[in-house]
Amino acid sequence: MLDEILTVTFLTGFLAATLRIMTPILIAALGEMFAERAGVLNLGIEGIMIIGSFAGFAGAYFTGSLLLGFVTGALAGALLGLAMGVLSIRLKANQIVAGLGIWILCQGLASFLNRGIFGVVSVRPSVSILPAISLPLLNQVPLLGETLFNQNIVVYLTLLAVPVFTFIFRRTSWGLSIDAVGEEPHAADAAGISVSRVRYIAVTFGGLMAGLGGAYLSLALFGLYTDDLSTGLGWMAIVVVVFGKWRPWWIVGGALIFGAANALQYRLQALDFPLPYQFLLMIPFIVTLVIVVIFGRGQKGPSALAAPYERSEL
Amino acid sequence: MQAYGALVYSAFGSVNGFAETMVKACPLLLAGLGVTVAFRARFWNIGAEGQIYAGGIMAAVVGIYITGLPAVVHLPLTVLAGAVGGALWGLVPGYLKARLKVNEVITTLMLNYVIILLAGYLIHGPMRDRASGITISPQLLQTAWLPTVIPRTRFHAGILLALALAVVVYWLLERTVLGFQIRTVGENERAARVAGVRVGRTIILTMIVSGALAGLAGAAEVAGLQHRLVDEFSPGYGFLAVAVALLGNLHPIGVVFASVLFAALLNGADAMQRAASVPVPVIFVIEGLVIVLVSARFFRQRSG
């Protein structure tokens, strides 16, 4: 058994699978980072990913274009992010309860729409998944190159987004505004920044990213939609943000761990690993628990996280 | 309209319809009470589903494998095992939150996935009834069954237990020291600390009670209804319980009404599907909408 695991084929396959599976978690986590740094805790991410994967699939199926599929998924996600914004910013709802509600609502809605549009059929409708693009030169790297640098465009774009986001938060006034309303909303307000506008933009963008991450599941990984496409990936994204201390590169590290846990589980199942498959399926959830216990302990996020903003009367 | 007519009739139109509504209300009420206790301490227990499974597994183990006991001992032991299972599965996130400040939303949720998979393993593996063609556990011994109360229906004694516990939880929250501490921690943790409430200890006790109530829901399903451990014996009751608790305004008596309402909706959903082909996931849409609306109405947060 062990010699089967310690082969180059297994390891490169495992690494490639890790990259493929970490991507939706990473996309969603980067989006959630924006919302949380602005002070909005969106626990509806898992639900938004589910809707994103359905809307993305439906969009691609009916237009015949994967690009339009991703656009549909992202737009659906943005709409739900905006809804979370209205709940938490305008209605000052409890963000934990509101996020939960969005999660459950989306689960039902996706399943309902799926039955309504595609019916209950024995052969699921499918689309051909996003093709891999082999990077010239890099794919020549011995052993790893052929699998690691042979990914779809979204994987590359997501990794490219990381330094861009780092730059936005370090060097631009947008990033400064987001951190200001998340850390010191009263001071930001006094400095002439519209707290609710920045928060709306951040949480809507977070929803957009979660929708995109969901669309990735149906359009780049599976090529079809089922109700249980994203079992817990959205929740893992939320853990990744905490693990990543709300910083882009750390979040990549967190997503890598979760990608690896999921990939390991798939790979071991494919190998007929002598452990009941239910225990293999547990791996990512147990990893999440261990990580949140070790790294989530008393982690302090943005100081105004999950607190609605009200102007104090002076 | 036809669909709504079918819904109302199926839920309350006959003795059997009423019994079936109460059969569905039972796990919702018990788990809803569990969620209520936790939420009153502002402990966001999303793990009722997992605690139901933990209770169901424990009840099944005691009900199937402990033999030779008279019903007066075996049945209470089975029900108690369910409560203990749920309490243990609630204690873990309670302890992690109280002592290590670990976010409970994530721990309770992950523990759901873990225990549901564990139940699946038990049913497909060690606890599988080899004589049966499908993957279910053997039947519980008859001495561990919750008796049927209304003849020729599935209305079992677990429903009466649930209703009695609603009163007990009301008493616990409103009339006991622990209840006072739970409410104080929920309303203002800092003030509770200043007033000498041991916050960590209160959170742990809260989650033992909360988990035990959800565990009883699992035990009632196993010992009162299925009489076996079956795959997905809780089709999301623990999540629906969050909506039930919130709609009941986190008040035990309100939760009774909310659970009956949702049970009627659940049963009605089947009838609606037959009468007007409204698919079942609609119930989740309603559930989610209720939670979203309630979050804005009742749960305004203190400003930061």
Coordinates of C-alpha atoms in Angstrom, one line a residue:
Chain A
M1 CA 0.0 0.0 0.0
L2 CA 2.6 2.5 1.1
D3 CA 4.8 1.9 -1.9
E4 CA 1.7 2.6 -4.1
I5 CA 1.3 6.0 -2.3
L6 CA 5.0 6.9 -2.5
T7 CA 5.2 6.8 -6.2
V8 CA 5.9 9.8 -8.5
T9 CA 2.6 9.3 -10.3
F10 CA 0.7 9.4 -7.0
L11 CA 2.5 12.4 -5.8
T12 CA 2.3 14.5 -8.9
G13 CA -1.3 13.5 -9.3
F14 CA -1.9 14.4 -5.7
L15 CA -0.2 17.8 -6.1
A16 CA -2.2 18.6 -9.3
A17 CA -5.4 17.6 -7.6
T18 CA -4.5 19.7 -4.6
L19 CA -4.1 22.8 -6.9
R20 CA -7.4 22.0 -8.6
I21 CA -9.4 21.6 -5.4
M22 CA -7.8 24.4 -3.5
T23 CA -8.8 26.9 -6.1
P24 CA -12.5 27.2 -5.3
I25 CA -11.7 27.5 -1.6
L26 CA -9.1 30.1 -2.4
I27 CA -11.4 32.2 -4.6
A28 CA -14.1 32.2 -2.0
A29 CA -11.7 32.9 0.9
L30 CA -10.1 35.9 -0.9
G31 CA -13.6 37.3 -1.4
E32 CA -14.6 36.7 2.2
M33 CA -11.4 38.4 3.2
F34 CA -12.6 41.6 1.6
A35 CA -16.0 41.4 3.3
E36 CA -14.5 40.7 6.7
R37 CA -11.8 43.3 6.5
A38 CA -14.6 45.8 5.9
G39 CA -16.3 44.5 9.0
V40 CA -19.0 42.2 7.5
L41 CA -18.9 38.5 8.5
N42 CA -20.7 36.6 5.7
L43 CA -21.4 33.1 6.9
G44 CA -23.6 32.5 3.8
I45 CA -20.5 31.7 1.6
E46 CA -21.3 28.0 1.4
G47 CA -24.8 28.7 0.2
I48 CA -23.6 31.3 -2.3
M49 CA -21.1 28.8 -3.7
I50 CA -23.9 26.3 -4.2
I51 CA -26.0 28.9 -6.0
G52 CA -22.9 29.9 -8.0
S53 CA -22.3 26.4 -9.1
F54 CA -25.9 26.0 -10.2
A55 CA -26.2 29.4 -11.9
G56 CA -22.8 28.9 -13.5
F57 CA -23.8 25.5 -14.8
A58 CA -27.2 26.7 -16.1
G59 CA -25.6 29.7 -17.7
A60 CA -23.0 27.6 -19.5
Y61 CA -25.5 24.9 -20.5
F62 CA -28.0 27.3 -22.1
T63 CA -25.6 29.7 -23.8
G64 CA -23.0 27.0 -24.7
S65 CA -20.3 29.3 -23.4
L66 CA -18.2 28.5 -20.3
L67 CA -17.3 32.2 -20.0
L68 CA -20.9 33.2 -19.8
G69 CA -21.4 30.5 -17.3
F70 CA -18.7 31.9 -15.0
V71 CA -20.3 35.4 -15.5
T72 CA -23.7 34.1 -14.5
G73 CA -22.3 32.4 -11.4
A74 CA -20.4 35.5 -10.4
L75 CA -23.5 37.7 -10.9
A76 CA -25.7 35.4 -8.9
G77 CA -23.1 35.4 -6.1
A78 CA -22.8 39.2 -6.2
L79 CA -26.6 39.5 -5.9
L80 CA -26.5 37.3 -2.8
G81 CA -23.6 39.2 -1.4
L82 CA -25.6 42.4 -1.9
A83 CA -28.5 40.8 -0.1
M84 CA -26.2 40.0 2.8
G85 CA -25.1 43.6 2.7
V86 CA -28.7 44.9 3.0
L87 CA -29.3 42.5 5.9
S88 CA -26.2 43.4 7.8
I89 CA -25.7 47.0 6.9
R90 CA -29.1 48.5 6.4
L91 CA -31.2 46.2 8.6
K92 CA -28.4 45.7 11.1
A93 CA -29.3 42.0 11.4
N94 CA -27.3 39.6 13.5
Q95 CA -24.7 38.5 10.9
I96 CA -24.3 35.0 12.2
V97 CA -28.0 34.3 12.0
A98 CA -28.4 36.1 8.7
G99 CA -25.5 34.2 7.1
L100 CA -27.0 30.9 8.3
G101 CA -30.3 31.8 6.8
I102 CA -28.7 32.6 3.5
W103 CA -26.9 29.3 3.5
I104 CA -30.0 27.3 4.1
L105 CA -32.1 29.4 1.7
C106 CA -29.5 28.9 -1.1
Q107 CA -29.4 25.2 -0.6
G108 CA -33.1 25.0 -1.0
L109 CA -33.2 27.4 -3.9
A110 CA -30.5 25.7 -5.9
S111 CA -32.1 22.3 -5.4
F112 CA -35.6 23.7 -6.3
L113 CA -34.4 25.5 -9.4
N114 CA -32.4 22.4 -10.5
R115 CA -35.5 20.2 -10.4
G116 CA -37.6 22.9 -11.9
I117 CA -35.3 23.6 -14.9
F118 CA -33.6 20.2 -15.5
G119 CA -36.2 17.9 -14.0
V120 CA -35.4 14.7 -12.1
V121 CA -33.6 12.7 -14.7
S122 CA -31.4 9.6 -14.7
V123 CA -28.7 11.0 -17.0
R124 CA -27.7 14.4 -15.7
P125 CA -27.1 17.2 -18.3
S126 CA -23.4 18.1 -18.5
V127 CA -21.0 20.5 -20.1
S128 CA -17.4 19.8 -21.1
I129 CA -15.2 21.2 -18.4
L130 CA -12.7 24.1 -18.8
P131 CA -9.7 22.8 -20.6
A132 CA -6.2 22.7 -19.1
I133 CA -3.6 25.0 -20.5
S134 CA 0.0 23.7 -20.5
L135 CA 2.4 26.5 -19.7
P136 CA 5.3 26.4 -22.1
L137 CA 8.8 26.0 -20.6
L138 CA 7.5 25.5 -17.0
N139 CA 5.9 22.2 -18.1
Q140 CA 9.4 21.0 -18.9
V141 CA 10.3 21.0 -15.2
P142 CA 11.2 17.4 -14.5
L143 CA 8.7 15.3 -12.6
L144 CA 6.3 18.1 -11.5
G145 CA 6.1 20.3 -14.6
E146 CA 3.8 18.2 -16.6
T147 CA 1.0 18.1 -14.0
L148 CA 1.6 21.2 -12.0
F149 CA 1.8 23.6 -14.9
N150 CA -1.0 22.0 -16.8
Q151 CA -4.0 23.7 -15.1
N152 CA -7.1 25.6 -16.3
I153 CA -7.1 29.3 -16.8
V154 CA -9.0 30.0 -13.6
V155 CA -6.3 28.4 -11.4
Y156 CA -3.6 30.7 -13.0
L157 CA -5.8 33.8 -12.7
T158 CA -6.6 33.1 -9.1
L159 CA -2.9 32.8 -8.2
L160 CA -2.3 36.0 -10.1
A161 CA -5.0 37.7 -8.2
V162 CA -3.2 37.1 -4.9
P163 CA -0.3 39.7 -5.5
V164 CA -2.9 42.1 -7.0
F165 CA -5.0 41.9 -3.8
T166 CA -1.9 42.3 -1.7
F167 CA -1.1 45.4 -3.7
I168 CA -4.6 46.8 -3.3
F169 CA -4.5 46.5 0.5
R170 CA -0.9 47.8 0.8
R171 CA -0.8 50.6 -1.7
T172 CA -4.1 51.9 -2.7
S173 CA -6.7 54.1 -1.1
W174 CA -9.4 51.5 -1.8
G175 CA -7.6 49.0 0.4
L176 CA -7.1 51.7 3.0
S177 CA -10.8 52.6 3.0
I178 CA -11.8 48.9 3.5
D179 CA -9.4 48.5 6.4
A180 CA -10.5 51.8 7.9
V181 CA -14.2 50.9 8.0
G182 CA -13.4 47.5 9.3
E183 CA -11.1 48.7 12.1
E184 CA -12.2 52.2 13.0
P185 CA -15.6 52.9 11.3
H186 CA -16.1 56.1 13.4
A187 CA -12.7 57.5 12.4
A188 CA -13.3 56.5 8.8
D189 CA -16.7 58.3 8.8
A190 CA -15.1 61.4 10.3
A191 CA -12.5 61.3 7.5
G192 CA -15.3 61.4 5.0
I193 CA -15.4 57.8 4.0
S194 CA -18.9 56.4 3.5
V195 CA -18.9 53.4 5.8
S196 CA -21.9 51.7 4.4
R197 CA -20.9 52.3 0.8
V198 CA -17.5 50.7 1.3
R199 CA -19.1 47.8 3.2
Y200 CA -21.7 47.2 0.4
I201 CA -18.9 47.1 -2.2
A202 CA -16.8 44.7 -0.1
V203 CA -19.5 42.3 0.8
T204 CA -20.9 42.3 -2.8
F205 CA -17.5 41.6 -4.1
G206 CA -17.1 38.8 -1.6
G207 CA -20.4 37.3 -2.9
L208 CA -19.2 37.6 -6.4
M209 CA -16.0 35.7 -5.6
A210 CA -18.0 33.0 -3.8
G211 CA -20.3 32.7 -6.8
L212 CA -17.2 32.4 -9.0
G213 CA -15.7 29.7 -6.7
G214 CA -19.0 27.8 -7.0
A215 CA -19.1 28.1 -10.8
Y216 CA -15.6 26.7 -10.8
L217 CA -17.0 23.5 -9.2
S218 CA -19.6 22.8 -11.8
L219 CA -17.6 24.2 -14.8
A220 CA -14.0 23.4 -14.2
L221 CA -14.1 20.4 -11.9
F222 CA -17.2 18.3 -12.5
G223 CA -18.9 19.5 -15.7
L224 CA -22.3 19.0 -14.1
Y225 CA -24.5 20.2 -11.2
T226 CA -25.6 18.1 -8.2
D227 CA -27.0 19.4 -4.9
D228 CA -23.9 18.2 -3.0
L229 CA -21.2 19.6 -5.2
S230 CA -19.7 21.9 -2.5
T231 CA -19.8 19.8 0.6
G232 CA -18.4 22.2 3.1
L233 CA -15.9 24.0 0.8
G234 CA -17.5 27.4 1.7
W235 CA -17.2 26.7 5.4
M236 CA -13.6 25.7 4.8
A237 CA -13.1 29.0 3.1
I238 CA -14.2 30.8 6.2
V239 CA -11.8 28.8 8.3
V240 CA -9.0 29.6 5.8
V241 CA -9.6 33.4 6.3
V242 CA -9.1 33.0 10.0
F243 CA -6.1 30.7 9.6
G244 CA -4.7 33.2 7.0
K245 CA -5.0 36.1 9.5
W246 CA -7.0 38.1 6.9
R247 CA -3.9 38.3 4.6
P248 CA -3.8 37.1 1.0
W249 CA -0.6 35.0 1.0
W250 CA -1.4 33.4 4.3
I251 CA -4.8 32.6 2.9
V252 CA -3.1 30.8 0.0
G253 CA -1.3 28.7 2.6
G254 CA -4.5 27.8 4.3
A255 CA -6.3 26.9 1.0
L256 CA -3.3 24.7 0.2
I257 CA -3.8 22.7 3.3
F258 CA -7.5 22.2 2.7
G259 CA -6.9 21.5 -1.0
A260 CA -4.5 18.8 0.1
A261 CA -6.9 17.3 2.6
N262 CA -9.6 17.0 0.0
A263 CA -7.2 15.7 -2.7
L264 CA -5.8 13.1 -0.3
Q265 CA -9.3 11.9 0.4
Y266 CA -10.1 11.5 -3.3
R267 CA -6.8 9.9 -4.2
L268 CA -7.0 7.4 -1.3
Q269 CA -10.5 6.5 -2.4
A270 CA -9.4 5.9 -5.9
L271 CA -6.6 3.6 -4.5
D272 CA -9.0 1.4 -2.6
F273 CA -7.3 2.4 0.6
P274 CA -8.1 -0.1 3.3
L275 CA -10.2 2.2 5.4
P276 CA -14.0 2.6 5.1
Y277 CA -14.7 5.5 2.7
Q278 CA -16.7 7.3 5.3
F279 CA -13.4 7.8 7.3
L280 CA -11.7 9.1 4.2
L281 CA -14.5 11.6 3.6
M282 CA -14.0 12.8 7.2
I283 CA -10.4 13.9 6.6
P284 CA -11.2 17.4 5.4
F285 CA -13.6 18.1 8.2
I286 CA -11.2 16.8 10.9
V287 CA -8.4 18.8 9.4
T288 CA -10.7 21.9 9.6
L289 CA -11.4 21.1 13.3
V290 CA -7.8 20.7 14.1
I291 CA -6.8 23.9 12.3
V292 CA -9.5 26.0 13.9
V293 CA -8.5 24.7 17.3
I294 CA -4.8 25.4 16.8
F295 CA -4.9 28.6 14.8
G296 CA -8.4 29.9 15.5
R297 CA -7.9 30.3 19.2
G298 CA -8.7 33.8 20.2
Q299 CA -7.7 35.1 16.8
K300 CA -8.7 38.7 16.7
G301 CA -10.0 39.8 13.3
P302 CA -10.8 43.3 12.2
S303 CA -12.0 45.1 15.3
A304 CA -15.4 46.1 13.9
L305 CA -16.1 42.6 12.5
A306 CA -19.8 41.6 12.6
A307 CA -20.7 44.9 14.3
P308 CA -23.2 47.1 12.5
Y309 CA -22.1 50.7 12.2
E310 CA -24.1 53.4 13.9
R311 CA -23.1 57.1 14.0
S312 CA -22.7 58.0 17.6
E313 CA -24.6 61.1 18.7
L314 CA -22.1 63.8 19.5
Chain B
M1 CA -54.8 27.3 -3.6
Q2 CA -55.3 23.6 -4.2
A3 CA -51.8 23.1 -2.9
Y4 CA -52.5 25.0 0.4
G5 CA -55.8 23.2 0.8
A6 CA -54.0 19.9 0.6
L7 CA -51.4 21.1 3.0
V8 CA -53.9 22.1 5.7
Y9 CA -56.1 19.1 5.3
S10 CA -53.2 16.6 5.4
A11 CA -51.8 18.3 8.6
F12 CA -55.0 18.5 10.7
G13 CA -57.9 17.0 8.8
S14 CA -57.9 13.6 10.5
V15 CA -56.6 11.8 13.6
N16 CA -53.9 10.2 11.5
G17 CA -53.0 13.5 9.9
F18 CA -52.7 15.1 13.4
A19 CA -50.6 12.2 14.6
E20 CA -48.3 12.4 11.6
T21 CA -47.9 16.2 12.2
M22 CA -46.9 15.5 15.8
V23 CA -44.6 12.8 14.8
K24 CA -42.7 15.3 12.7
A25 CA -43.0 18.0 15.4
C26 CA -41.3 15.8 18.0
P27 CA -37.7 16.0 16.7
L28 CA -38.2 19.6 15.7
L29 CA -39.4 20.6 19.1
L30 CA -36.7 18.7 21.0
A31 CA -33.9 20.0 18.8
G32 CA -35.5 23.4 18.7
L33 CA -35.5 23.6 22.5
G34 CA -31.8 22.6 22.4
V35 CA -31.0 25.4 19.9
T36 CA -33.1 27.8 22.1
V37 CA -31.0 27.1 25.2
A38 CA -27.8 27.6 23.3
F39 CA -28.9 30.8 21.5
R40 CA -30.1 32.3 24.7
A41 CA -26.5 32.2 25.8
R42 CA -25.5 33.6 22.3
F43 CA -23.8 30.3 21.7
W44 CA -24.4 29.8 18.0
N45 CA -25.0 26.0 18.0
I46 CA -25.4 24.9 14.4
G47 CA -24.6 21.4 15.5
A48 CA -28.1 20.2 16.5
E49 CA -28.1 17.9 13.5
G50 CA -24.9 16.2 14.6
Q51 CA -26.2 16.0 18.2
I52 CA -29.4 14.3 16.9
Y53 CA -27.2 11.7 15.1
A54 CA -25.0 11.2 18.2
G55 CA -28.2 10.7 20.3
G56 CA -29.7 8.3 17.7
I57 CA -26.5 6.2 17.5
M58 CA -26.2 5.9 21.3
A59 CA -29.9 5.0 21.7
A60 CA -29.6 2.4 18.9
V61 CA -26.5 0.8 20.5
V62 CA -28.2 0.5 23.9
G63 CA -31.5 -0.5 22.4
I64 CA -30.0 -3.2 20.2
Y65 CA -27.1 -4.7 22.1
I66 CA -28.1 -4.5 25.8
T67 CA -30.3 -7.6 26.3
G68 CA -32.2 -9.2 29.1
L69 CA -33.6 -6.0 30.7
P70 CA -37.2 -5.4 31.5
A71 CA -38.8 -2.5 29.6
V72 CA -39.0 -0.4 32.7
V73 CA -35.2 -0.3 32.8
H74 CA -34.3 -0.8 29.1
L75 CA -36.5 2.0 27.7
P76 CA -35.3 4.8 30.1
L77 CA -31.7 3.6 29.6
T78 CA -32.1 3.8 25.8
V79 CA -33.6 7.3 26.0
L80 CA -31.0 8.4 28.5
A81 CA -28.2 7.1 26.3
G82 CA -29.6 9.3 23.5
A83 CA -29.4 12.3 25.8
V84 CA -25.8 11.4 26.9
G85 CA -24.7 11.0 23.2
G86 CA -26.1 14.4 22.3
A87 CA -24.6 16.0 25.4
L88 CA -21.2 14.7 24.6
W89 CA -21.4 15.9 21.0
G90 CA -22.5 19.3 22.4
L91 CA -19.8 19.3 25.1
V92 CA -16.9 19.3 22.6
P93 CA -17.7 22.7 20.9
G94 CA -18.8 24.1 24.3
Y95 CA -15.5 23.2 25.9
L96 CA -13.5 24.4 22.9
K97 CA -15.4 27.8 23.0
A98 CA -15.3 28.2 26.8
R99 CA -11.7 27.2 27.4
L100 CA -9.9 27.9 24.1
K101 CA -12.1 30.6 22.5
V102 CA -12.6 28.5 19.3
N103 CA -15.4 29.7 17.1
E104 CA -18.5 27.5 17.7
V105 CA -20.1 28.0 14.4
I106 CA -17.3 26.2 12.7
T107 CA -16.8 23.5 15.3
T108 CA -20.5 22.6 15.6
L109 CA -20.8 22.5 11.8
M110 CA -17.7 20.3 11.2
L111 CA -18.8 17.9 13.9
N112 CA -22.1 17.5 12.0
Y113 CA -20.3 16.2 9.0
V114 CA -18.1 13.9 11.1
I115 CA -20.9 12.2 13.0
I116 CA -23.2 11.8 10.0
L117 CA -20.4 10.0 8.2
L118 CA -19.8 7.9 11.3
A119 CA -23.5 6.9 11.4
G120 CA -23.2 5.9 7.7
Y121 CA -20.1 3.8 8.5
L122 CA -21.9 2.0 11.4
I123 CA -25.0 1.3 9.3
H124 CA -22.9 0.0 6.3
G125 CA -20.4 -1.8 8.5
P126 CA -20.4 -3.1 12.1
M127 CA -24.1 -2.4 12.9
R128 CA -25.5 -3.6 9.6
D129 CA -28.4 -6.1 9.7
R130 CA -26.9 -8.9 7.6
A131 CA -30.4 -10.5 7.2
S132 CA -31.7 -7.4 5.5
G133 CA -31.1 -6.6 1.8
I134 CA -30.8 -2.9 2.5
T135 CA -28.3 -1.1 4.7
I136 CA -30.1 -0.7 8.1
S137 CA -29.2 -1.8 11.6
P138 CA -31.1 -4.6 13.3
Q139 CA -34.3 -3.7 15.1
L140 CA -34.1 -2.4 18.7
L141 CA -35.4 -4.9 21.2
Q142 CA -39.1 -4.3 21.9
T143 CA -38.2 -3.5 25.5
A144 CA -36.5 -0.3 24.2
W145 CA -39.4 1.0 22.1
L146 CA -41.3 4.1 23.0
P147 CA -44.9 3.0 23.3
T148 CA -47.5 4.1 20.8
V149 CA -50.0 6.5 22.5
I150 CA -52.8 6.8 19.9
P151 CA -53.6 3.4 18.6
R152 CA -53.3 2.7 14.8
T153 CA -51.1 5.8 14.4
R154 CA -47.4 6.5 14.8
F155 CA -48.0 8.9 17.7
H156 CA -45.5 7.7 20.2
A157 CA -44.6 8.6 23.8
G158 CA -41.6 10.6 22.7
I159 CA -44.0 13.4 21.6
L160 CA -45.4 13.7 25.1
L161 CA -41.8 13.7 26.5
A162 CA -41.0 16.6 24.1
L163 CA -44.0 18.6 25.2
A164 CA -43.1 18.0 28.9
L165 CA -39.6 19.1 28.3
A166 CA -40.8 22.4 26.8
V167 CA -42.2 23.2 30.2
V168 CA -39.0 22.0 31.9
V169 CA -36.8 24.2 29.7
Y170 CA -39.1 27.1 30.4
W171 CA -38.6 26.5 34.1
L172 CA -34.9 26.0 33.6
L173 CA -34.4 29.3 31.7
E174 CA -36.8 31.5 33.8
R175 CA -36.7 30.0 37.3
T176 CA -33.2 28.5 38.0
V177 CA -29.8 30.0 38.7
L178 CA -28.4 28.3 35.7
G179 CA -31.1 29.8 33.5
F180 CA -30.3 33.2 34.9
Q181 CA -26.6 32.7 34.2
I182 CA -27.4 31.5 30.6
R183 CA -29.4 34.6 29.9
T184 CA -26.9 36.9 31.5
V185 CA -24.0 35.5 29.5
G186 CA -26.2 35.9 26.4
E187 CA -27.2 39.5 27.1
N188 CA -23.8 40.8 28.1
E189 CA -20.9 38.6 28.7
R190 CA -18.7 41.3 30.2
A191 CA -21.4 42.3 32.7
A192 CA -22.0 38.6 33.5
R193 CA -18.3 38.3 34.3
V194 CA -18.3 41.4 36.5
A195 CA -21.4 40.1 38.3
G196 CA -19.4 37.0 39.2
V197 CA -20.9 34.5 36.7
R198 CA -18.4 31.9 35.7
V199 CA -18.8 32.4 31.9
G200 CA -16.8 29.4 30.7
R201 CA -18.6 27.0 33.1
T202 CA -22.0 28.4 32.1
I203 CA -21.2 27.9 28.4
I204 CA -20.1 24.3 29.0
L205 CA -23.3 23.6 31.0
T206 CA -25.4 25.3 28.3
M207 CA -24.0 23.1 25.6
I208 CA -24.5 19.9 27.7
V209 CA -28.2 20.8 28.1
S210 CA -28.5 21.9 24.5
G211 CA -26.8 18.8 23.1
A212 CA -28.8 16.5 25.4
L213 CA -32.1 17.9 24.1
A214 CA -31.1 17.4 20.5
G215 CA -29.8 14.0 21.4
L216 CA -33.2 13.1 22.8
A217 CA -34.6 14.1 19.4
G218 CA -32.4 11.4 17.9
A219 CA -33.3 8.9 20.5
A220 CA -37.0 9.6 20.0
E221 CA -36.7 9.0 16.2
V222 CA -34.8 5.8 16.7
A223 CA -36.8 4.4 19.7
G224 CA -40.2 5.8 18.9
L225 CA -40.4 5.8 15.1
Q226 CA -37.8 3.9 13.1
H227 CA -36.9 1.2 15.7
R228 CA -33.6 0.9 13.8
L229 CA -30.6 3.1 12.9
V230 CA -31.3 4.0 9.3
D231 CA -29.4 6.2 6.8
E232 CA -30.3 9.8 7.1
F233 CA -32.9 9.2 9.8
S234 CA -32.7 13.0 10.4
P235 CA -33.3 14.7 7.0
G236 CA -32.0 18.1 8.3
Y237 CA -34.2 18.4 11.5
G238 CA -31.3 19.9 13.3
F239 CA -31.0 22.8 10.8
L240 CA -34.8 23.2 10.6
A241 CA -34.6 23.4 14.4
V242 CA -32.7 26.7 14.1
A243 CA -35.6 28.2 12.1
V244 CA -38.0 26.7 14.7
A245 CA -36.2 28.2 17.6
L246 CA -35.9 31.6 16.0
L247 CA -39.5 31.7 14.9
G248 CA -40.5 30.7 18.4
N249 CA -38.7 33.8 19.5
L250 CA -36.3 31.6 21.6
H251 CA -39.2 31.0 24.1
P252 CA -39.9 27.4 24.9
I253 CA -43.7 27.8 24.5
G254 CA -43.2 29.7 21.2
V255 CA -41.0 26.9 20.1
V256 CA -43.8 24.4 20.6
F257 CA -46.0 26.3 18.2
A258 CA -43.2 26.9 15.7
S259 CA -42.4 23.2 15.7
V260 CA -46.0 22.2 15.0
L261 CA -46.2 24.8 12.2
F262 CA -43.0 23.5 10.6
A263 CA -44.1 19.9 11.0
A264 CA -47.4 20.7 9.2
L265 CA -45.3 22.4 6.5
L266 CA -43.1 19.3 6.2
N267 CA -46.0 16.9 6.0
G268 CA -47.9 19.3 3.8
A269 CA -44.9 19.5 1.5
D270 CA -45.4 15.9 0.6
A271 CA -49.1 16.4 0.1
M272 CA -48.5 19.6 -1.9
Q273 CA -46.2 17.7 -4.1
R274 CA -48.8 15.1 -4.9
A275 CA -51.6 17.7 -5.3
A276 CA -49.8 20.5 -7.2
S277 CA -46.3 19.1 -7.8
V278 CA -44.5 21.6 -5.6
P279 CA -41.1 20.1 -5.0
V280 CA -39.8 19.3 -1.5
P281 CA -36.8 21.7 -1.5
V282 CA -39.3 24.5 -1.2
I283 CA -39.3 23.8 2.5
F284 CA -35.6 24.8 2.7
V285 CA -36.4 28.0 0.9
I286 CA -39.1 28.8 3.5
E287 CA -36.8 27.8 6.3
G288 CA -34.0 30.0 5.0
L289 CA -36.3 32.9 4.5
V290 CA -37.7 32.6 8.0
I291 CA -34.2 32.7 9.4
V292 CA -33.1 35.6 7.3
L293 CA -36.2 37.6 8.2
V294 CA -36.0 36.8 11.9
S295 CA -32.3 37.7 11.9
A296 CA -33.2 41.2 10.9
R297 CA -36.3 41.5 13.1
F298 CA -35.2 40.1 16.5
F299 CA -31.5 39.9 16.4
R300 CA -30.3 43.5 16.0
Q301 CA -26.8 43.7 17.2
R302 CA -25.3 46.1 19.5
S303 CA -23.4 48.7 17.5
G304 CA -19.6 48.5 17.5

